[in-house]
mmCIF file of C-alpha atoms and ligand atoms in Angstrom:
data_model
loop_
_atom_site.group_PDB
_atom_site.id
_atom_site.type_symbol
_atom_site.label_atom_id
_atom_site.label_comp_id
_atom_site.label_asym_id
_atom_site.label_seq_id
_atom_site.Cartn_x
_atom_site.Cartn_y
_atom_site.Cartn_z
ATOM 1 C CA MET D 19 -0.784 9.550 -16.143
ATOM 2 C CA LEU D 20 -2.832 6.378 -16.196
ATOM 3 C CA SER D 21 -5.414 4.858 -13.931
ATOM 4 C CA GLY D 22 -8.014 2.146 -14.226
ATOM 5 C CA ILE D 23 -11.102 0.774 -12.614
ATOM 6 C CA GLN D 24 -12.904 -2.528 -12.963
ATOM 7 C CA PRO D 25 -16.436 -2.472 -14.377
ATOM 8 C CA THR D 26 -17.569 -5.050 -11.846
ATOM 9 C CA ALA D 27 -20.560 -3.297 -10.265
ATOM 10 C CA ASP D 28 -23.638 -1.448 -11.478
ATOM 11 C CA SER D 29 -22.313 1.604 -9.671
ATOM 12 C CA PHE D 30 -19.012 2.813 -8.307
ATOM 13 C CA HIS D 31 -18.984 3.547 -4.578
ATOM 14 C CA PHE D 32 -17.640 6.298 -2.351
ATOM 15 C CA GLY D 33 -14.359 4.414 -1.834
ATOM 16 C CA ASN D 34 -13.672 4.353 -5.580
ATOM 17 C CA TYR D 35 -14.755 7.946 -5.943
ATOM 18 C CA PHE D 36 -12.922 9.612 -3.069
ATOM 19 C CA GLY D 37 -9.959 7.229 -3.171
ATOM 20 C CA ALA D 38 -9.265 7.511 -6.885
ATOM 21 C CA ILE D 39 -11.742 8.814 -9.475
ATOM 22 C CA ARG D 40 -12.066 12.262 -7.964
ATOM 23 C CA GLN D 41 -8.401 12.936 -8.714
ATOM 24 C CA TRP D 42 -8.717 11.968 -12.356
ATOM 25 C CA PRO D 43 -10.358 15.087 -13.834
ATOM 26 C CA LEU D 44 -8.003 17.329 -11.853
ATOM 27 C CA MET D 45 -5.041 16.084 -13.848
ATOM 28 C CA GLN D 46 -6.382 16.551 -17.340
ATOM 29 C CA ASP D 47 -4.981 20.004 -17.936
ATOM 30 C CA GLU D 48 -1.405 19.412 -16.981
ATOM 31 C CA HIS D 49 -0.860 15.785 -17.934
ATOM 32 C CA ASP D 50 -1.511 13.398 -20.761
ATOM 33 C CA THR D 51 -4.214 11.375 -19.087
ATOM 34 C CA PHE D 52 -5.293 7.817 -19.871
ATOM 35 C CA TYR D 53 -8.269 6.372 -17.997
ATOM 36 C CA MET D 54 -9.238 2.810 -18.527
ATOM 37 C CA LEU D 55 -12.078 0.402 -17.842
ATOM 38 C CA ALA D 56 -10.334 -2.790 -16.815
ATOM 39 C CA ASP D 57 -12.670 -5.344 -18.377
ATOM 40 C CA MET D 58 -9.861 -7.904 -18.741
ATOM 41 C CA HIS D 59 -9.265 -7.719 -15.008
ATOM 42 C CA ALA D 60 -12.998 -8.126 -14.458
ATOM 43 C CA ILE D 61 -12.998 -11.657 -15.915
ATOM 44 C CA THR D 62 -10.426 -12.986 -13.428
ATOM 45 C CA VAL D 63 -13.261 -13.851 -11.034
ATOM 46 C CA ASP D 64 -16.840 -15.056 -11.651
ATOM 47 C CA PHE D 65 -18.786 -12.758 -13.928
ATOM 48 C CA ASP D 66 -21.778 -12.639 -16.220
ATOM 49 C CA PRO D 67 -21.130 -11.496 -19.842
ATOM 50 C CA ASN D 68 -24.323 -9.454 -20.180
ATOM 51 C CA GLU D 69 -23.670 -7.764 -16.879
ATOM 52 C CA LEU D 70 -20.070 -7.038 -17.822
ATOM 53 C CA ARG D 71 -21.145 -5.360 -21.075
ATOM 54 C CA GLU D 72 -23.748 -3.214 -19.331
ATOM 55 C CA ARG D 73 -21.403 -2.333 -16.482
ATOM 56 C CA THR D 74 -18.710 -1.243 -18.904
ATOM 57 C CA TYR D 75 -21.085 1.349 -20.356
ATOM 58 C CA ARG D 76 -22.293 2.359 -16.919
ATOM 59 C CA SER D 77 -18.707 2.782 -15.772
ATOM 60 C CA ALA D 78 -17.800 4.928 -18.765
ATOM 61 C CA ALA D 79 -20.840 7.139 -18.159
ATOM 62 C CA GLN D 80 -19.969 7.520 -14.476
ATOM 63 C CA LEU D 81 -16.403 8.546 -15.228
ATOM 64 C CA ILE D 82 -17.643 11.227 -17.604
ATOM 65 C CA ALA D 83 -20.240 12.333 -15.051
ATOM 66 C CA ALA D 84 -17.382 12.585 -12.540
ATOM 67 C CA GLY D 85 -15.578 15.021 -14.831
ATOM 68 C CA VAL D 86 -13.367 12.899 -17.076
ATOM 69 C CA ASP D 87 -13.458 14.831 -20.327
ATOM 70 C CA PRO D 88 -13.064 12.574 -23.370
ATOM 71 C CA GLU D 89 -11.626 15.481 -25.331
ATOM 72 C CA ARG D 90 -8.772 15.968 -22.906
ATOM 73 C CA SER D 91 -8.301 12.388 -21.670
ATOM 74 C CA ALA D 92 -8.161 9.078 -23.478
ATOM 75 C CA LEU D 93 -11.088 7.189 -21.948
ATOM 76 C CA PHE D 94 -11.024 3.624 -23.182
ATOM 77 C CA VAL D 95 -11.716 -0.042 -22.605
ATOM 78 C CA GLN D 96 -8.711 -2.231 -21.777
ATOM 79 C CA SER D 97 -9.679 -5.049 -24.172
ATOM 80 C CA HIS D 98 -9.775 -2.565 -27.077
ATOM 81 C CA VAL D 99 -6.019 -2.122 -26.770
ATOM 82 C CA PRO D 100 -4.411 -5.548 -27.300
ATOM 83 C CA GLN D 101 -0.945 -4.261 -26.386
ATOM 84 C CA HIS D 102 -1.866 -4.542 -22.681
ATOM 85 C CA ALA D 103 -2.154 -8.320 -22.922
ATOM 86 C CA GLN D 104 0.940 -8.521 -25.104
ATOM 87 C CA LEU D 105 3.078 -6.617 -22.616
ATOM 88 C CA ALA D 106 1.536 -8.532 -19.703
ATOM 89 C CA TRP D 107 2.887 -11.756 -21.209
ATOM 90 C CA VAL D 108 6.380 -10.310 -21.275
ATOM 91 C CA LEU D 109 6.061 -9.151 -17.668
ATOM 92 C CA ASN D 110 4.774 -12.590 -16.615
ATOM 93 C CA CYS D 111 8.062 -13.954 -17.905
ATOM 94 C CA ILE D 112 10.156 -11.710 -15.666
ATOM 95 C CA THR D 113 8.025 -12.145 -12.513
ATOM 96 C CA GLY D 114 8.833 -14.817 -9.960
ATOM 97 C CA MET D 115 6.101 -17.221 -8.835
ATOM 98 C CA GLY D 116 6.881 -16.359 -5.218
ATOM 99 C CA GLU D 117 6.757 -12.662 -5.935
ATOM 100 C CA ALA D 118 3.311 -12.919 -7.545
ATOM 101 C CA GLY D 119 2.106 -15.247 -4.789
ATOM 102 C CA ARG D 120 2.844 -12.595 -2.173
ATOM 103 C CA MET D 121 0.258 -10.162 -3.541
ATOM 104 C CA THR D 122 -2.247 -9.705 -0.725
ATOM 105 C CA GLN D 123 -5.220 -9.101 -3.049
ATOM 106 C CA PHE D 124 -4.512 -12.419 -4.747
ATOM 107 C CA LYS D 125 -4.270 -14.144 -1.387
ATOM 108 C CA ASP D 126 -7.534 -12.579 -0.177
ATOM 109 C CA LYS D 127 -9.502 -13.210 -3.343
ATOM 110 C CA SER D 128 -8.174 -16.700 -3.982
ATOM 111 C CA SER D 129 -8.737 -17.852 -0.415
ATOM 112 C CA LYS D 130 -12.435 -17.028 -0.691
ATOM 113 C CA GLY D 131 -13.382 -19.745 -3.170
ATOM 114 C CA GLY D 132 -10.517 -22.105 -2.310
ATOM 115 C CA THR D 133 -7.036 -21.520 -3.722
ATOM 116 C CA ASP D 134 -7.247 -24.446 -6.153
ATOM 117 C CA ARG D 135 -10.315 -22.968 -7.786
ATOM 118 C CA ALA D 136 -8.804 -19.503 -8.261
ATOM 119 C CA SER D 137 -8.046 -18.786 -11.920
ATOM 120 C CA VAL D 138 -4.550 -18.417 -13.292
ATOM 121 C CA GLY D 139 -5.827 -15.051 -14.549
ATOM 122 C CA LEU D 140 -6.326 -13.931 -10.956
ATOM 123 C CA PHE D 141 -2.736 -14.918 -10.224
ATOM 124 C CA THR D 142 -1.380 -12.942 -13.170
ATOM 125 C CA TYR D 143 -3.697 -9.964 -12.545
ATOM 126 C CA PRO D 144 -0.931 -7.741 -11.075
ATOM 127 C CA MET D 145 1.293 -8.205 -14.118
ATOM 128 C CA LEU D 146 -1.561 -7.137 -16.410
ATOM 129 C CA MET D 147 -2.010 -4.110 -14.179
ATOM 130 C CA ALA D 148 1.716 -3.369 -14.419
ATOM 131 C CA ALA D 149 1.406 -3.585 -18.210
ATOM 132 C CA ASP D 150 -1.523 -1.120 -18.122
ATOM 133 C CA VAL D 151 0.713 1.438 -16.477
ATOM 134 C CA LEU D 152 4.043 0.795 -18.173
ATOM 135 C CA ILE D 153 2.708 0.654 -21.723
ATOM 136 C CA TYR D 154 1.877 4.394 -21.485
ATOM 137 C CA GLN D 155 5.149 5.324 -19.781
ATOM 138 C CA ALA D 156 2.978 6.729 -16.989
ATOM 139 C CA ASP D 157 4.896 8.394 -14.212
ATOM 140 C CA ARG D 158 1.967 8.859 -11.864
ATOM 141 C CA VAL D 159 -0.918 6.553 -11.049
ATOM 142 C CA PRO D 160 -3.787 7.909 -8.933
ATOM 143 C CA VAL D 161 -5.239 5.039 -6.846
ATOM 144 C CA GLY D 162 -6.460 4.160 -3.368
ATOM 145 C CA GLU D 163 -4.288 2.527 -0.726
ATOM 146 C CA ASP D 164 -5.349 -1.026 -1.645
ATOM 147 C CA GLN D 165 -3.483 -0.756 -4.967
ATOM 148 C CA ARG D 166 -0.165 0.288 -3.435
ATOM 149 C CA GLN D 167 1.340 -3.191 -3.426
ATOM 150 C CA HIS D 168 0.466 -3.726 -7.079
ATOM 151 C CA LEU D 169 2.210 -0.482 -7.938
ATOM 152 C CA GLU D 170 5.267 -1.507 -5.980
ATOM 153 C CA LEU D 171 5.400 -4.650 -8.088
ATOM 154 C CA THR D 172 4.967 -2.477 -11.191
ATOM 155 C CA ARG D 173 7.964 -0.397 -10.142
ATOM 156 C CA ASP D 174 10.034 -3.517 -9.474
ATOM 157 C CA LEU D 175 9.176 -4.976 -12.867
ATOM 158 C CA ALA D 176 9.953 -1.724 -14.683
ATOM 159 C CA GLY D 177 13.315 -1.491 -12.924
ATOM 160 C CA ARG D 178 14.116 -5.149 -13.602
ATOM 161 C CA PHE D 179 13.288 -4.885 -17.296
ATOM 162 C CA ASN D 180 15.319 -1.684 -17.636
ATOM 163 C CA HIS D 181 18.261 -3.242 -15.856
ATOM 164 C CA ARG D 182 18.248 -6.391 -17.917
ATOM 165 C CA PHE D 183 17.311 -5.117 -21.378
ATOM 166 C CA GLY D 184 18.208 -1.409 -21.322
ATOM 167 C CA LYS D 185 16.225 1.606 -20.217
ATOM 168 C CA THR D 186 12.744 1.201 -21.664
ATOM 169 C CA PHE D 187 10.159 2.079 -19.024
ATOM 170 C CA ILE D 188 9.529 5.035 -16.814
ATOM 171 C CA VAL D 189 9.361 3.810 -13.218
ATOM 172 C CA PRO D 190 5.960 5.080 -12.052
ATOM 173 C CA SER D 191 4.932 6.443 -8.646
ATOM 174 C CA PRO D 192 1.591 5.844 -7.003
ATOM 175 C CA TYR D 193 -0.401 8.996 -6.386
ATOM 176 C CA ILE D 194 -2.329 8.286 -3.219
ATOM 177 C CA VAL D 195 -4.128 11.105 -1.439
ATOM 178 C CA LYS D 196 -3.535 10.274 2.192
ATOM 179 C CA GLU D 197 -6.785 11.623 3.640
ATOM 180 C CA THR D 198 -9.049 9.628 1.343
ATOM 181 C CA ALA D 199 -6.798 6.664 0.551
ATOM 182 C CA LYS D 200 -9.026 4.279 2.467
ATOM 183 C CA ILE D 201 -12.717 5.019 2.837
ATOM 184 C CA LEU D 202 -14.206 2.645 5.372
ATOM 185 C CA ASP D 203 -17.345 0.531 5.456
ATOM 186 C CA LEU D 204 -20.177 2.486 7.127
ATOM 187 C CA GLN D 205 -21.303 -0.535 9.110
ATOM 188 C CA ASP D 206 -17.872 -1.926 9.890
ATOM 189 C CA PRO D 207 -15.423 0.977 10.026
ATOM 190 C CA THR D 208 -12.487 -1.340 10.645
ATOM 191 C CA SER D 209 -12.688 -2.600 7.031
ATOM 192 C CA LYS D 210 -12.476 -0.712 3.761
ATOM 193 C CA MET D 211 -15.624 0.036 1.796
ATOM 194 C CA SER D 212 -15.605 -2.696 -0.831
ATOM 195 C CA LYS D 213 -17.952 -3.783 -3.581
ATOM 196 C CA SER D 214 -17.243 -7.443 -2.910
ATOM 197 C CA ALA D 215 -16.958 -7.502 0.868
ATOM 198 C CA SER D 216 -19.207 -4.793 2.311
ATOM 199 C CA ALA D 217 -22.874 -5.311 3.186
ATOM 200 C CA PRO D 218 -25.226 -3.035 1.172
ATOM 201 C CA ASN D 219 -25.667 -0.685 4.122
ATOM 202 C CA GLY D 220 -21.916 -0.313 4.471
ATOM 203 C CA ILE D 221 -21.522 1.142 0.976
ATOM 204 C CA ILE D 222 -22.737 4.355 -0.618
ATOM 205 C CA GLU D 223 -23.055 3.968 -4.348
ATOM 206 C CA LEU D 224 -22.671 6.927 -6.662
ATOM 207 C CA LEU D 225 -25.855 5.909 -8.494
ATOM 208 C CA GLU D 226 -27.815 5.385 -5.321
ATOM 209 C CA ASP D 227 -31.242 6.861 -4.741
ATOM 210 C CA PRO D 228 -30.461 10.056 -2.766
ATOM 211 C CA LYS D 229 -32.944 9.226 0.007
ATOM 212 C CA LYS D 230 -31.478 5.781 0.438
ATOM 213 C CA ALA D 231 -27.946 7.185 0.517
ATOM 214 C CA ALA D 232 -28.969 9.727 3.150
ATOM 215 C CA LYS D 233 -30.484 6.972 5.263
ATOM 216 C CA LYS D 234 -27.292 4.927 5.101
ATOM 217 C CA ILE D 235 -25.330 7.872 6.467
ATOM 218 C CA ARG D 236 -27.828 8.409 9.263
ATOM 219 C CA SER D 237 -27.587 4.744 10.244
ATOM 220 C CA ALA D 238 -23.778 4.543 9.920
ATOM 221 C CA VAL D 239 -22.094 2.931 12.908
ATOM 222 C CA THR D 240 -20.500 5.511 15.181
ATOM 223 C CA ASP D 241 -18.287 5.013 18.167
ATOM 224 C CA SER D 242 -18.756 5.280 21.892
ATOM 225 C CA GLY D 243 -18.609 8.804 23.294
ATOM 226 C CA ASP D 244 -20.331 11.699 21.592
ATOM 227 C CA GLU D 245 -17.578 14.068 20.583
ATOM 228 C CA ILE D 246 -17.202 14.830 16.880
ATOM 229 C CA ARG D 247 -13.475 14.448 16.681
ATOM 230 C CA PHE D 248 -11.105 12.769 14.223
ATOM 231 C CA ASP D 249 -9.376 9.844 15.904
ATOM 232 C CA GLN D 250 -8.734 7.012 13.474
ATOM 233 C CA GLU D 251 -7.698 4.571 16.150
ATOM 234 C CA ASN D 252 -10.373 5.045 18.781
ATOM 235 C CA LYS D 253 -13.181 6.568 16.724
ATOM 236 C CA PRO D 254 -12.965 4.982 13.251
ATOM 237 C CA GLY D 255 -16.680 5.442 12.527
ATOM 238 C CA ILE D 256 -16.936 9.177 13.120
ATOM 239 C CA SER D 257 -13.468 9.689 11.595
ATOM 240 C CA ASN D 258 -14.644 8.047 8.369
ATOM 241 C CA LEU D 259 -17.703 10.310 8.270
ATOM 242 C CA LEU D 260 -15.498 13.341 8.883
ATOM 243 C CA THR D 261 -13.307 12.272 5.962
ATOM 244 C CA ILE D 262 -16.354 12.018 3.697
ATOM 245 C CA TYR D 263 -17.701 15.368 4.932
ATOM 246 C CA SER D 264 -14.362 17.017 4.299
ATOM 247 C CA ALA D 265 -14.016 15.457 0.841
ATOM 248 C CA LEU D 266 -17.513 16.584 -0.163
ATOM 249 C CA THR D 267 -17.201 20.150 1.061
ATOM 250 C CA GLY D 268 -13.499 20.876 0.699
ATOM 251 C CA ALA D 269 -13.453 22.060 4.339
ATOM 252 C CA SER D 270 -10.598 20.766 6.483
ATOM 253 C CA VAL D 271 -11.350 18.184 9.144
ATOM 254 C CA ALA D 272 -10.168 20.669 11.788
ATOM 255 C CA ALA D 273 -12.655 23.272 10.564
ATOM 256 C CA ILE D 274 -15.492 20.744 10.600
ATOM 257 C CA GLU D 275 -14.620 19.614 14.129
ATOM 258 C CA LYS D 276 -14.749 23.236 15.189
ATOM 259 C CA GLU D 277 -18.110 23.795 13.529
ATOM 260 C CA TYR D 278 -19.622 20.826 15.368
ATOM 261 C CA VAL D 279 -18.179 21.408 18.831
ATOM 262 C CA GLY D 280 -20.818 20.584 21.429
ATOM 263 C CA GLN D 281 -23.151 18.926 18.898
ATOM 264 C CA GLN D 282 -24.299 15.318 18.859
ATOM 265 C CA TYR D 283 -23.418 12.580 16.367
ATOM 266 C CA GLY D 284 -27.050 12.665 15.245
ATOM 267 C CA GLN D 285 -26.926 16.313 14.176
ATOM 268 C CA PHE D 286 -23.670 15.795 12.335
ATOM 269 C CA LYS D 287 -25.018 12.744 10.536
ATOM 270 C CA VAL D 288 -28.151 14.583 9.428
ATOM 271 C CA ALA D 289 -26.031 17.385 7.955
ATOM 272 C CA LEU D 290 -23.765 14.888 6.195
ATOM 273 C CA SER D 291 -26.720 12.868 4.929
ATOM 274 C CA GLU D 292 -28.035 15.995 3.204
ATOM 275 C CA LEU D 293 -24.665 16.716 1.613
ATOM 276 C CA VAL D 294 -24.485 13.147 0.353
ATOM 277 C CA ALA D 295 -28.008 13.258 -1.087
ATOM 278 C CA ASP D 296 -27.200 16.539 -2.836
ATOM 279 C CA PHE D 297 -24.138 14.934 -4.353
ATOM 280 C CA VAL D 298 -25.539 11.588 -5.561
ATOM 281 C CA GLY D 299 -28.799 13.047 -6.918
ATOM 282 C CA PRO D 300 -27.281 15.197 -9.696
ATOM 283 C CA PHE D 301 -24.514 12.651 -10.259
ATOM 284 C CA GLY D 302 -27.099 9.982 -11.050
ATOM 285 C CA GLU D 303 -28.971 12.322 -13.382
ATOM 286 C CA ARG D 304 -25.827 13.174 -15.322
ATOM 287 C CA THR D 305 -24.899 9.500 -15.632
ATOM 288 C CA ASN D 306 -28.370 8.465 -16.797
ATOM 289 C CA ALA D 307 -28.421 11.180 -19.437
ATOM 290 C CA LEU D 308 -25.093 9.879 -20.792
ATOM 291 C CA LEU D 309 -26.379 6.305 -20.765
ATOM 292 C CA ASP D 310 -29.282 7.307 -22.967
ATOM 293 C CA ASP D 311 -26.900 7.815 -25.872
ATOM 294 C CA ARG D 312 -24.966 4.576 -26.313
ATOM 295 C CA ALA D 313 -23.806 5.524 -29.803
ATOM 296 C CA GLU D 314 -22.055 8.550 -28.341
ATOM 297 C CA LEU D 315 -20.444 6.420 -25.617
ATOM 298 C CA ASP D 316 -19.238 3.995 -28.304
ATOM 299 C CA ARG D 317 -17.787 6.900 -30.255
ATOM 300 C CA ILE D 318 -15.964 8.187 -27.155
ATOM 301 C CA LEU D 319 -14.552 4.770 -26.277
ATOM 302 C CA THR D 320 -13.421 4.085 -29.849
ATOM 303 C CA SER D 321 -11.651 7.384 -30.076
ATOM 304 C CA GLY D 322 -10.075 6.856 -26.635
ATOM 305 C CA ALA D 323 -8.778 3.461 -27.743
ATOM 306 C CA GLU D 324 -7.254 5.001 -30.876
ATOM 307 C CA LYS D 325 -5.310 7.517 -28.782
ATOM 308 C CA ALA D 326 -4.239 4.777 -26.389
ATOM 309 C CA LYS D 327 -3.151 2.397 -29.141
ATOM 310 C CA ALA D 328 -0.956 5.010 -30.774
ATOM 311 C CA LEU D 329 1.207 5.246 -27.666
ATOM 312 C CA ALA D 330 0.903 1.617 -26.549
ATOM 313 C CA SER D 331 2.081 0.268 -29.897
ATOM 314 C CA GLN D 332 5.220 2.429 -29.764
ATOM 315 C CA THR D 333 6.180 1.113 -26.326
ATOM 316 C CA LEU D 334 5.454 -2.477 -27.309
ATOM 317 C CA ALA D 335 7.585 -2.237 -30.453
ATOM 318 C CA GLN D 336 10.477 -1.012 -28.333
ATOM 319 C CA VAL D 337 9.972 -3.804 -25.810
ATOM 320 C CA TYR D 338 9.863 -6.485 -28.520
ATOM 321 C CA ASP D 339 13.021 -5.100 -30.052
ATOM 322 C CA ARG D 340 14.839 -5.099 -26.695
ATOM 323 C CA LEU D 341 13.761 -8.694 -26.121
ATOM 324 C CA GLY D 342 15.304 -9.803 -29.389
ATOM 325 C CA PHE D 343 12.025 -10.599 -31.092
ATOM 326 C CA VAL D 344 12.525 -10.368 -34.850
ATOM 327 C CA LEU D 345 10.475 -7.377 -35.963
HETATM 328 P P1 TYM K 24 -10.812 -1.221 -8.354
HETATM 329 O O1 TYM K 24 -11.683 -1.322 -9.553
HETATM 330 O O2 TYM K 24 -10.984 -2.236 -7.282
HETATM 331 O O3 TYM K 24 -10.956 0.185 -7.666
HETATM 332 C C1 TYM K 24 -10.820 1.395 -8.393
HETATM 333 C C2 TYM K 24 -10.110 2.424 -7.548
HETATM 334 O O4 TYM K 24 -10.830 2.673 -6.329
HETATM 335 C C3 TYM K 24 -9.931 2.606 -5.226
HETATM 336 N N1 TYM K 24 -10.670 2.144 -4.030
HETATM 337 C C4 TYM K 24 -10.661 2.780 -2.855
HETATM 338 N N2 TYM K 24 -10.039 3.896 -2.443
HETATM 339 C C5 TYM K 24 -10.256 4.290 -1.167
HETATM 340 N N3 TYM K 24 -11.072 3.623 -0.298
HETATM 341 C C6 TYM K 24 -11.717 2.505 -0.664
HETATM 342 N N4 TYM K 24 -12.520 1.871 0.186
HETATM 343 C C7 TYM K 24 -11.518 2.022 -2.007
HETATM 344 N N5 TYM K 24 -11.999 0.964 -2.707
HETATM 345 C C8 TYM K 24 -11.472 1.059 -3.952
HETATM 346 C C9 TYM K 24 -8.869 1.610 -5.669
HETATM 347 O O5 TYM K 24 -7.675 1.758 -4.933
HETATM 348 C C10 TYM K 24 -8.700 1.971 -7.133
HETATM 349 O O6 TYM K 24 -7.807 3.049 -7.283
HETATM 350 N N6 TYM K 24 -6.622 -3.192 -10.162
HETATM 351 C C11 TYM K 24 -7.404 -1.977 -10.081
HETATM 352 C C12 TYM K 24 -7.855 -1.465 -11.443
HETATM 353 C C13 TYM K 24 -6.725 -1.278 -12.380
HETATM 354 C C14 TYM K 24 -5.730 -0.252 -12.322
HETATM 355 C C15 TYM K 24 -4.886 -0.498 -13.427
HETATM 356 C C16 TYM K 24 -5.514 0.824 -11.460
HETATM 357 C C17 TYM K 24 -6.438 -2.048 -13.469
HETATM 358 N N7 TYM K 24 -5.340 -1.589 -14.086
HETATM 359 C C18 TYM K 24 -3.767 0.333 -13.669
HETATM 360 C C19 TYM K 24 -4.413 1.634 -11.713
HETATM 361 C C20 TYM K 24 -3.554 1.392 -12.794
HETATM 362 C C21 TYM K 24 -8.648 -2.262 -9.270
HETATM 363 O O7 TYM K 24 -9.084 -3.369 -9.152
HETATM 364 O O8 TYM K 24 -9.284 -1.167 -8.808
#
């Protein structure tokens, strides 16, 4: 099992958490788990080196605070394991230009600053992501809905390589939890919650001040009508809040609807705002405590990279051999 996240913000947000990260600790007992900070992906768009360094530590601390246990999982930084870039080069050579150009995240991100200005790294981003997964022979990849297309490409590339050079890679499946696969922007519940696209009030950050987080929930956009009912199409705002409520409490959406029959949006939002504050408060404290000991974080990341390299180097040696590289 492998998954990754980009250290491109001071804090992860509810989309990252409910869409992906929350699943990660649940898999540690039954799977060999590899969780990665994708710093090489983070440099495909504008970035600041000092910020990137700090955010990498903050990201590691948040993953541990979320339950990733460095004893049971390999928690590591992508750039510490050079085999990712080495395999990505090989995958670049079996990917068609047209195929890579069809990736919707590339199209979205590159159109923002003008396609000519987009980096070649942004174009090859999905093949690096495919390498991240395939180098560990991962069969399951827990992600949110927005990564589905990249994983389809990963599957295609694994199958193509196997077909052409002999069975080498496991063809991985995305692991996408339907209910929380797409957490929406609180201010614009027709778009996903996104660190790059959402306005600050549309996002709840995991490291947010609890009072501020509560306020964002209370001022979330809700729909016309006043019934607290899940209806993605006609009531995307309240449906998104129901999803968050359900994810935080473990109660089913149906049970929550029942509990709030006859109540107003306002009452529901107050209750949810308290749940959210109770969640982010302790989460922030745990993360800050971990950030106080950088030497320990370095130790964890170094040991994670060692575990990762042991497996990655085996796969790469096999790939090089299959390609006819003289070993
Ligand atoms: P990233 O860093 O953008 O996001 C990390 C994870 O959060 C999920 N996510 C969401 N899920 C539900 N609702 C949302 N609004 C939402 N926003 C983000 C993403 O789907 C993702 O699972 N390319 C990846 C990082 C990566 C990776 C990998 C993932 C690099 N290598 C290998 C899996 C396997 C990315 O940019 O995720």
